[in-house]
PDB file of C-alpha atoms in Angstrom:
ATOM      1  CA  MET A   1      31.775  27.090  56.986  1.00 39.00           C
ATOM      2  CA  SER A   2      30.787  28.680  53.872  1.00 38.00           C
ATOM      3  CA  PHE A   3      27.372  29.489  51.779  1.00 36.00           C
ATOM      4  CA  LYS A   4      26.349  29.076  48.316  1.00 36.00           C
ATOM      5  CA  ARG A   5      25.060  32.863  47.298  1.00 35.00           C
ATOM      6  CA  SER A   6      21.605  30.786  46.140  1.00 35.00           C
ATOM      7  CA  LEU A   7      20.757  29.907  49.677  1.00 38.00           C
ATOM      8  CA  VAL A   8      21.436  33.490  51.453  1.00 36.00           C
ATOM      9  CA  ARG A   9      18.868  36.435  51.090  1.00 36.00           C
ATOM     10  CA  PRO A  10      20.136  38.761  48.365  1.00 38.00           C
ATOM     11  CA  ASP A  11      20.692  41.502  51.066  1.00 41.00           C
ATOM     12  CA  ALA A  12      22.593  38.759  53.510  1.00 41.00           C
ATOM     13  CA  GLU A  13      25.890  40.710  53.337  1.00 46.00           C
ATOM     14  CA  LEU A  14      24.546  44.170  53.064  1.00 43.00           C
ATOM     15  CA  ILE A  15      22.959  43.143  56.625  1.00 37.00           C
ATOM     16  CA  VAL A  16      26.109  41.443  57.979  1.00 42.00           C
ATOM     17  CA  LYS A  17      28.254  44.197  56.738  1.00 46.00           C
ATOM     18  CA  ASP A  18      25.988  47.346  58.498  1.00 44.00           C
ATOM     19  CA  ALA A  19      25.618  44.588  61.965  1.00 40.00           C
ATOM     20  CA  ALA A  20      29.393  44.736  62.142  1.00 46.00           C
ATOM     21  CA  LYS A  21      29.514  48.563  61.587  1.00 46.00           C
ATOM     22  CA  GLU A  22      27.587  48.641  65.125  1.00 43.00           C
ATOM     23  CA  LEU A  23      30.437  47.396  66.732  1.00 44.00           C
ATOM     24  CA  LYS A  24      34.174  48.995  67.800  1.00 46.00           C
ATOM     25  CA  ALA A  25      36.817  48.221  66.050  1.00 48.00           C
ATOM     26  CA  PRO A  26      37.978  45.290  68.236  1.00 50.00           C
ATOM     27  CA  ALA A  27      34.819  43.408  68.343  1.00 48.00           C
ATOM     28  CA  ARG A  28      34.228  44.345  64.615  1.00 45.00           C
ATOM     29  CA  ARG A  29      37.224  42.201  64.045  1.00 48.00           C
ATOM     30  CA  LEU A  30      35.784  39.705  66.670  1.00 47.00           C
ATOM     31  CA  PHE A  31      32.546  39.883  64.274  1.00 45.00           C
ATOM     32  CA  GLY A  32      34.533  38.727  61.017  1.00 46.00           C
ATOM     33  CA  LYS A  33      36.045  35.575  62.687  1.00 44.00           C
ATOM     34  CA  ARG A  34      32.705  34.313  64.200  1.00 44.00           C
ATOM     35  CA  ILE A  35      30.699  32.299  61.350  1.00 38.00           C
ATOM     36  CA  LEU A  36      27.131  32.835  61.499  1.00 40.00           C
ATOM     37  CA  SER A  37      24.793  30.237  60.543  1.00 39.00           C
ATOM     38  CA  LEU A  38      22.014  30.429  57.728  1.00 36.00           C
ATOM     39  CA  GLY A  39      19.776  30.776  60.818  1.00 41.00           C
ATOM     40  CA  GLY A  40      21.738  34.047  62.140  1.00 43.00           C
ATOM     41  CA  LEU A  41      21.666  35.699  58.837  1.00 40.00           C
ATOM     42  CA  ALA A  42      17.954  35.143  58.713  1.00 39.00           C
ATOM     43  CA  MET A  43      17.614  36.436  62.535  1.00 43.00           C
ATOM     44  CA  LEU A  44      19.537  39.434  61.690  1.00 42.00           C
ATOM     45  CA  SER A  45      17.670  40.036  57.933  1.00 41.00           C
ATOM     46  CA  GLY A  46      14.755  40.085  60.434  1.00 46.00           C
ATOM     47  CA  CYS A  47      15.662  43.293  61.965  1.00 45.00           C
ATOM     48  CA  SER A  48      15.949  46.965  61.351  1.00 43.00           C
ATOM     49  CA  ILE A  49      19.655  47.730  60.192  1.00 40.00           C
ATOM     50  CA  THR A  50      18.707  51.450  60.562  1.00 47.00           C
ATOM     51  CA  ASP A  51      17.589  51.449  63.867  1.00 52.00           C
ATOM     52  CA  ASP A  52      21.122  50.895  66.081  1.00 57.00           C
ATOM     53  CA  GLN A  53      19.383  49.233  69.222  1.00 56.00           C
ATOM     54  CA  SER A  54      17.376  46.339  66.874  1.00 52.00           C
ATOM     55  CA  VAL A  55      20.921  45.870  65.804  1.00 45.00           C
ATOM     56  CA  ASN A  56      22.533  45.477  69.172  1.00 52.00           C
ATOM     57  CA  ALA A  57      19.616  43.983  70.552  1.00 54.00           C
ATOM     58  CA  MET A  58      20.097  40.910  68.228  1.00 47.00           C
ATOM     59  CA  LEU A  59      23.888  40.847  68.150  1.00 49.00           C
ATOM     60  CA  ARG A  60      23.848  40.714  72.114  1.00 53.00           C
ATOM     61  CA  LYS A  61      21.044  37.875  71.881  1.00 53.00           C
ATOM     62  CA  MET A  62      23.186  35.700  69.321  1.00 51.00           C
ATOM     63  CA  SER A  63      26.325  36.261  71.307  1.00 49.00           C
ATOM     64  CA  ARG A  64      24.292  34.946  74.988  1.00 59.00           C
ATOM     65  CA  PHE A  65      23.307  31.802  72.692  1.00 51.00           C
ATOM     66  CA  ASN A  66      27.068  31.488  71.801  1.00 57.00           C
ATOM     67  CA  ASP A  67      27.998  32.225  75.223  1.00 56.00           C
ATOM     68  CA  ASP A  68      25.279  29.440  76.411  1.00 58.00           C
ATOM     69  CA  VAL A  69      25.853  26.739  74.228  1.00 53.00           C
ATOM     70  CA  GLN A  70      29.741  26.730  74.858  1.00 57.00           C
ATOM     71  CA  ALA A  71      29.344  26.504  78.883  1.00 55.00           C
ATOM     72  CA  LEU A  72      26.883  23.538  78.019  1.00 56.00           C
ATOM     73  CA  LEU A  73      29.796  21.995  76.599  1.00 56.00           C
ATOM     74  CA  PHE A  74      32.137  22.718  78.860  1.00 55.00           C
ATOM     75  CA  ASP A  75      33.556  19.884  81.010  1.00 72.00           C
ATOM     76  CA  PRO A  76      34.997  21.172  84.174  1.00 72.00           C
ATOM     77  CA  ASN A  77      36.881  17.392  85.009  1.00 80.00           C
ATOM     78  CA  ALA A  78      38.412  17.708  81.196  1.00 85.00           C
ATOM     79  CA  LEU A  79      42.268  19.013  81.110  1.00 92.00           C
ATOM     80  CA  ALA A  80      43.335  21.109  78.225  1.00 92.00           C
ATOM     81  CA  PRO A  81      46.776  19.980  76.993  1.00 95.00           C
ATOM     82  CA  THR A  82      50.075  19.966  78.635  1.00 97.00           C
ATOM     83  CA  TYR A  83      53.741  20.641  77.005  1.00 98.00           C
ATOM     84  CA  PRO A  84      57.548  19.715  77.148  1.00 98.00           C
ATOM     85  CA  GLU A  85      59.803  22.705  78.416  1.00 97.00           C
ATOM     86  CA  SER A  86      61.271  21.827  75.175  1.00 98.00           C
ATOM     87  CA  MET A  87      58.013  23.930  73.485  1.00 98.00           C
ATOM     88  CA  ILE A  88      57.873  26.372  75.162  1.00 98.00           C
ATOM     89  CA  THR A  89      58.204  29.854  73.146  1.00 98.00           C
ATOM     90  CA  ARG A  90      61.086  31.920  73.249  1.00 96.00           C
ATOM     91  CA  PRO A  91      60.684  34.842  73.943  1.00 96.00           C
ATOM     92  CA  PHE A  92      56.916  34.771  74.875  1.00 97.00           C
ATOM     93  CA  PRO A  93      54.662  37.244  73.496  1.00 97.00           C
ATOM     94  CA  PHE A  94      53.638  40.393  75.228  1.00 96.00           C
ATOM     95  CA  ASN A  95      50.183  41.212  74.454  1.00 94.00           C
ATOM     96  CA  ALA A  96      47.895  43.878  75.747  1.00 95.00           C
ATOM     97  CA  PHE A  97      45.173  46.838  74.723  1.00 94.00           C
ATOM     98  CA  TYR A  98      48.108  49.068  74.892  1.00 96.00           C
ATOM     99  CA  ASP A  99      52.112  49.498  74.520  1.00 96.00           C
ATOM    100  CA  ILE A 100      54.734  47.651  76.259  1.00 97.00           C
ATOM    101  CA  ASP A 101      56.256  51.016  77.410  1.00 96.00           C
ATOM    102  CA  GLU A 102      52.780  51.322  78.835  1.00 97.00           C
ATOM    103  CA  VAL A 103      53.114  48.127  81.575  1.00 98.00           C
ATOM    104  CA  PRO A 104      51.905  49.316  84.824  1.00 96.00           C
ATOM    105  CA  GLN A 105      54.719  49.039  87.838  1.00 96.00           C
ATOM    106  CA  VAL A 106      52.971  47.666  90.866  1.00 96.00           C
ATOM    107  CA  ASP A 107      55.127  48.275  94.152  1.00 95.00           C
ATOM    108  CA  PRO A 108      54.916  44.700  95.679  1.00 95.00           C
ATOM    109  CA  SER A 109      55.856  46.378  99.164  1.00 92.00           C
ATOM    110  CA  GLY A 110      52.297  47.918  99.308  1.00 92.00           C
ATOM    111  CA  TYR A 111      50.589  45.771  97.494  1.00 96.00           C
ATOM    112  CA  LYS A 112      47.202  43.910  98.594  1.00 96.00           C
ATOM    113  CA  LEU A 113      44.789  41.789  96.801  1.00 98.00           C
ATOM    114  CA  THR A 114      41.248  42.046  97.624  1.00 97.00           C
ATOM    115  CA  ILE A 115      38.504  39.598  97.468  1.00 98.00           C
ATOM    116  CA  GLY A 116      35.032  40.915  97.776  1.00 97.00           C
ATOM    117  CA  GLY A 117      31.107  40.363  97.092  1.00 98.00           C
ATOM    118  CA  LEU A 118      30.193  36.710  98.148  1.00 98.00           C
ATOM    119  CA  ALA A 119      32.988  36.054 100.224  1.00 97.00           C
ATOM    120  CA  LYS A 120      33.180  35.737 104.088  1.00 96.00           C
ATOM    121  CA  GLY A 121      36.562  34.598 104.831  1.00 95.00           C
ATOM    122  CA  LYS A 122      40.263  35.920 103.939  1.00 95.00           C
ATOM    123  CA  ARG A 123      39.489  39.038 102.224  1.00 94.00           C
ATOM    124  CA  VAL A 124      42.805  41.135 102.022  1.00 96.00           C
ATOM    125  CA  TRP A 125      45.932  39.008 100.501  1.00 97.00           C
ATOM    126  CA  THR A 126      49.657  39.926 100.631  1.00 96.00           C
ATOM    127  CA  LEU A 127      52.115  38.659  97.861  1.00 96.00           C
ATOM    128  CA  ASP A 128      53.935  37.092 100.903  1.00 96.00           C
ATOM    129  CA  GLU A 129      50.844  34.942 102.141  1.00 97.00           C
ATOM    130  CA  LEU A 130      50.044  33.832  98.320  1.00 97.00           C
ATOM    131  CA  HIS A 131      53.695  32.689  97.478  1.00 97.00           C
ATOM    132  CA  ALA A 132      53.569  30.762 100.986  1.00 97.00           C
ATOM    133  CA  MET A 133      50.498  28.918  99.974  1.00 97.00           C
ATOM    134  CA  PRO A 134      51.097  25.565  98.117  1.00 97.00           C
ATOM    135  CA  GLN A 135      51.947  26.096  94.285  1.00 98.00           C
ATOM    136  CA  GLU A 136      51.851  24.485  91.028  1.00 97.00           C
ATOM    137  CA  SER A 137      52.922  24.946  87.477  1.00 97.00           C
ATOM    138  CA  GLN A 138      51.796  24.246  84.337  1.00 98.00           C
ATOM    139  CA  ILE A 139      53.151  24.655  80.992  1.00 98.00           C
ATOM    140  CA  THR A 140      49.996  25.124  78.365  1.00 98.00           C
ATOM    141  CA  ARG A 141      49.393  27.314  75.212  1.00 97.00           C
ATOM    142  CA  HIS A 142      47.685  30.402  75.417  1.00 97.00           C
ATOM    143  CA  ILE A 143      45.856  31.029  72.730  1.00 95.00           C
ATOM    144  CA  CYS A 144      45.022  34.417  71.499  1.00 95.00           C
ATOM    145  CA  ILE A 145      41.991  35.711  69.381  1.00 92.00           C
ATOM    146  CA  GLU A 146      43.420  37.431  66.825  1.00 92.00           C
ATOM    147  CA  GLY A 147      45.065  33.825  65.700  1.00 92.00           C
ATOM    148  CA  TRP A 148      48.308  33.322  67.086  1.00 96.00           C
ATOM    149  CA  SER A 149      49.044  31.187  70.322  1.00 97.00           C
ATOM    150  CA  ALA A 150      52.440  30.776  72.168  1.00 97.00           C
ATOM    151  CA  ILE A 151      53.396  27.945  74.847  1.00 98.00           C
ATOM    152  CA  GLY A 152      54.498  29.156  78.329  1.00 98.00           C
ATOM    153  CA  ARG A 153      55.040  28.235  81.808  1.00 98.00           C
ATOM    154  CA  TRP A 154      52.673  29.621  84.722  1.00 98.00           C
ATOM    155  CA  GLY A 155      53.540  29.082  88.465  1.00 98.00           C
ATOM    156  CA  GLY A 156      51.454  29.934  91.565  1.00 98.00           C
ATOM    157  CA  VAL A 157      48.183  28.855  93.525  1.00 98.00           C
ATOM    158  CA  ARG A 158      45.393  26.857  92.220  1.00 98.00           C
ATOM    159  CA  PHE A 159      42.437  29.719  92.547  1.00 98.00           C
ATOM    160  CA  ALA A 160      40.095  27.510  93.812  1.00 98.00           C
ATOM    161  CA  HIS A 161      42.410  27.165  96.934  1.00 97.00           C
ATOM    162  CA  VAL A 162      42.105  30.914  97.129  1.00 97.00           C
ATOM    163  CA  LEU A 163      38.557  31.151  96.539  1.00 98.00           C
ATOM    164  CA  ALA A 164      38.021  28.124  99.313  1.00 97.00           C
ATOM    165  CA  HIS A 165      39.901  29.959 101.823  1.00 97.00           C
ATOM    166  CA  ALA A 166      38.635  33.255 101.137  1.00 97.00           C
ATOM    167  CA  GLY A 167      35.347  31.684 101.529  1.00 98.00           C
ATOM    168  CA  ALA A 168      33.783  32.052  98.466  1.00 98.00           C
ATOM    169  CA  ASP A 169      30.396  30.959  97.742  1.00 98.00           C
ATOM    170  CA  THR A 170      31.095  28.569  94.859  1.00 97.00           C
ATOM    171  CA  SER A 171      27.330  28.346  94.208  1.00 97.00           C
ATOM    172  CA  ALA A 172      27.491  31.998  93.028  1.00 97.00           C
ATOM    173  CA  LYS A 173      27.646  32.468  89.068  1.00 96.00           C
ATOM    174  CA  TYR A 174      30.426  34.746  88.078  1.00 97.00           C
ATOM    175  CA  VAL A 175      33.806  35.888  89.467  1.00 98.00           C
ATOM    176  CA  ALA A 176      34.966  39.105  88.003  1.00 98.00           C
ATOM    177  CA  PHE A 177      38.838  40.709  87.830  1.00 98.00           C
ATOM    178  CA  HIS A 178      39.950  44.301  88.619  1.00 98.00           C
ATOM    179  CA  CYS A 179      43.236  44.983  87.351  1.00 98.00           C
ATOM    180  CA  ALA A 180      45.839  48.081  87.804  1.00 98.00           C
ATOM    181  CA  ASP A 181      45.820  48.323  84.139  1.00 97.00           C
ATOM    182  CA  ASN A 182      42.403  49.169  84.485  1.00 97.00           C
ATOM    183  CA  TYR A 183      41.448  46.068  82.482  1.00 98.00           C
ATOM    184  CA  SER A 184      38.544  44.396  84.099  1.00 98.00           C
ATOM    185  CA  THR A 185      37.000  40.496  82.588  1.00 98.00           C
ATOM    186  CA  SER A 186      34.760  37.710  84.319  1.00 97.00           C
ATOM    187  CA  ILE A 187      34.577  34.125  84.016  1.00 97.00           C
ATOM    188  CA  ASP A 188      31.835  31.676  85.576  1.00 95.00           C
ATOM    189  CA  MET A 189      32.369  29.770  89.011  1.00 96.00           C
ATOM    190  CA  PRO A 190      33.363  26.488  87.203  1.00 95.00           C
ATOM    191  CA  THR A 191      36.329  27.652  85.211  1.00 96.00           C
ATOM    192  CA  ALA A 192      37.155  29.505  88.495  1.00 97.00           C
ATOM    193  CA  LEU A 193      37.327  25.777  90.502  1.00 97.00           C
ATOM    194  CA  HIS A 194      38.930  24.215  87.099  1.00 97.00           C
ATOM    195  CA  ALA A 195      41.866  22.151  88.661  1.00 96.00           C
ATOM    196  CA  GLN A 196      44.154  24.577  85.665  1.00 97.00           C
ATOM    197  CA  THR A 197      42.782  27.445  86.889  1.00 98.00           C
ATOM    198  CA  LEU A 198      45.886  29.312  88.627  1.00 98.00           C
ATOM    199  CA  LEU A 199      46.485  32.685  90.290  1.00 98.00           C
ATOM    200  CA  THR A 200      50.052  32.752  88.620  1.00 98.00           C
ATOM    201  CA  LEU A 201      52.692  34.342  90.552  1.00 98.00           C
ATOM    202  CA  THR A 202      55.609  33.363  88.209  1.00 98.00           C
ATOM    203  CA  TYR A 203      56.955  32.979  84.818  1.00 98.00           C
ATOM    204  CA  ASP A 204      59.504  29.950  83.721  1.00 97.00           C
ATOM    205  CA  GLY A 205      60.448  29.829  87.087  1.00 96.00           C
ATOM    206  CA  GLN A 206      61.133  33.832  87.773  1.00 97.00           C
ATOM    207  CA  ILE A 207      59.138  36.003  89.506  1.00 98.00           C
ATOM    208  CA  LEU A 208      56.482  36.877  87.073  1.00 98.00           C
ATOM    209  CA  PRO A 209      58.026  39.848  85.254  1.00 98.00           C
ATOM    210  CA  PRO A 210      55.607  43.263  85.006  1.00 98.00           C
ATOM    211  CA  LYS A 211      54.858  42.879  81.427  1.00 97.00           C
ATOM    212  CA  TYR A 212      53.404  39.093  81.800  1.00 98.00           C
ATOM    213  CA  GLY A 213      51.034  40.610  84.472  1.00 98.00           C
ATOM    214  CA  PHE A 214      53.208  41.205  87.588  1.00 98.00           C
ATOM    215  CA  PRO A 215      51.959  40.967  90.329  1.00 97.00           C
ATOM    216  CA  MET A 216      49.529  38.146  89.519  1.00 97.00           C
ATOM    217  CA  LYS A 217      48.012  37.013  86.448  1.00 98.00           C
ATOM    218  CA  LEU A 218      45.093  34.292  86.145  1.00 98.00           C
ATOM    219  CA  ARG A 219      46.156  31.654  83.794  1.00 98.00           C
ATOM    220  CA  MET A 220      43.176  29.821  82.393  1.00 97.00           C
ATOM    221  CA  PRO A 221      44.325  27.396  79.191  1.00 96.00           C
ATOM    222  CA  THR A 222      40.798  26.818  78.900  1.00 94.00           C
ATOM    223  CA  LYS A 223      39.633  30.026  78.158  1.00 95.00           C
ATOM    224  CA  LEU A 224      41.098  32.562  75.105  1.00 95.00           C
ATOM    225  CA  GLY A 225      43.582  35.344  75.992  1.00 96.00           C
ATOM    226  CA  TYR A 226      41.512  37.954  76.905  1.00 96.00           C
ATOM    227  CA  LYS A 227      39.988  36.259  79.359  1.00 97.00           C
ATOM    228  CA  ASN A 228      43.208  35.788  81.566  1.00 98.00           C
ATOM    229  CA  PRO A 229      43.706  38.937  83.263  1.00 98.00           C
ATOM    230  CA  LYS A 230      46.959  40.683  84.279  1.00 98.00           C
ATOM    231  CA  HIS A 231      47.767  42.885  87.249  1.00 98.00           C
ATOM    232  CA  ILE A 232      44.932  41.695  89.378  1.00 98.00           C
ATOM    233  CA  VAL A 233      44.298  44.237  92.511  1.00 98.00           C
ATOM    234  CA  ALA A 234      40.606  42.884  93.286  1.00 98.00           C
ATOM    235  CA  ILE A 235      38.667  39.854  92.582  1.00 98.00           C
ATOM    236  CA  THR A 236      34.703  39.887  93.140  1.00 98.00           C
ATOM    237  CA  VAL A 237      32.366  36.796  93.573  1.00 98.00           C
ATOM    238  CA  THR A 238      28.604  37.644  92.345  1.00 98.00           C
ATOM    239  CA  ASN A 239      25.694  36.649  91.240  1.00 98.00           C
ATOM    240  CA  GLU A 240      25.445  39.574  89.001  1.00 97.00           C
ATOM    241  CA  TYR A 241      26.704  39.689  85.671  1.00 96.00           C
ATOM    242  CA  PRO A 242      30.084  41.612  85.657  1.00 96.00           C
ATOM    243  CA  GLY A 243      31.071  41.950  82.108  1.00 95.00           C
ATOM    244  CA  GLY A 244      34.445  43.341  81.211  1.00 97.00           C
ATOM    245  CA  TYR A 245      36.629  45.566  79.044  1.00 97.00           C
ATOM    246  CA  TRP A 246      36.538  43.178  75.655  1.00 95.00           C
ATOM    247  CA  GLU A 247      33.293  41.705  76.474  1.00 94.00           C
ATOM    248  CA  ASN A 248      31.448  44.886  77.116  1.00 93.00           C
ATOM    249  CA  GLN A 249      32.385  45.918  73.266  1.00 91.00           C
ATOM    250  CA  GLY A 250      30.934  42.730  71.811  1.00 88.00           C
ATOM    251  CA  TYR A 251      33.578  39.914  72.458  1.00 91.00           C
ATOM    252  CA  ASN A 252      31.910  36.752  73.435  1.00 90.00           C
ATOM    253  CA  TRP A 253      31.728  36.419  77.547  1.00 91.00           C
ATOM    254  CA  PHE A 254      32.540  32.736  78.064  1.00 88.00           C
ATOM    255  CA  GLY A 255      35.443  33.029  75.886  1.00 90.00           C
ATOM    256  CA  GLY A 256      36.213  29.002  75.800  1.00 88.00           C
ATOM    257  CA  SER A 257      39.405  28.081  73.834  1.00 75.00           C
TER     258      SER A 257
END
């Protein structure tokens, strides 16, 4: 969508530029991808662009509104498209907030996944226990907020089954993830329970390689790439907003694809 200059206040472009400057570089790239409505520009022009708190508060309100709309549109029963094996992207791209030589090397022998917060069932899991659960596979498209996508085959345990065994309170609002590479993110419970949300342990039929998230990655074809955490070591079920690595820097929290 584009706007004719005659419809926008003369200082609108300067306001948007000043607002974008308040965000860190990764969030600023996202801000450039968000198409502001005329109403959004009007709201921005009503705040003081010299007041950091005023600008940041308005951006947070806009982001929360975006999240609310996406949550209302999300259908927990609708499935994302799946693809034939012939369409798998080879090699599947590596992507992280660090270079590939900084990928964490997690020792499988001592690994334990902990599930805490509003959960009263099994709270500590080994890799062997997770591999022993019923496994599923999907060939789905990973969509990155940076503008590229790739199709991959992921295998693992339906996340809803893990939450059930952990005695998770599925009426809770959020599920938060803490990772070995110091990454963090969080998702809404309806997405956590979605049929295609997998706690993946394999990629393309092999044990998940470190570059793709060993020992496990949450795979959600209904979410953008930054919402799919890798190297997961702990999960928390909570009603308190957990934020996340990119979300705390300005990315939308819901992150639907």
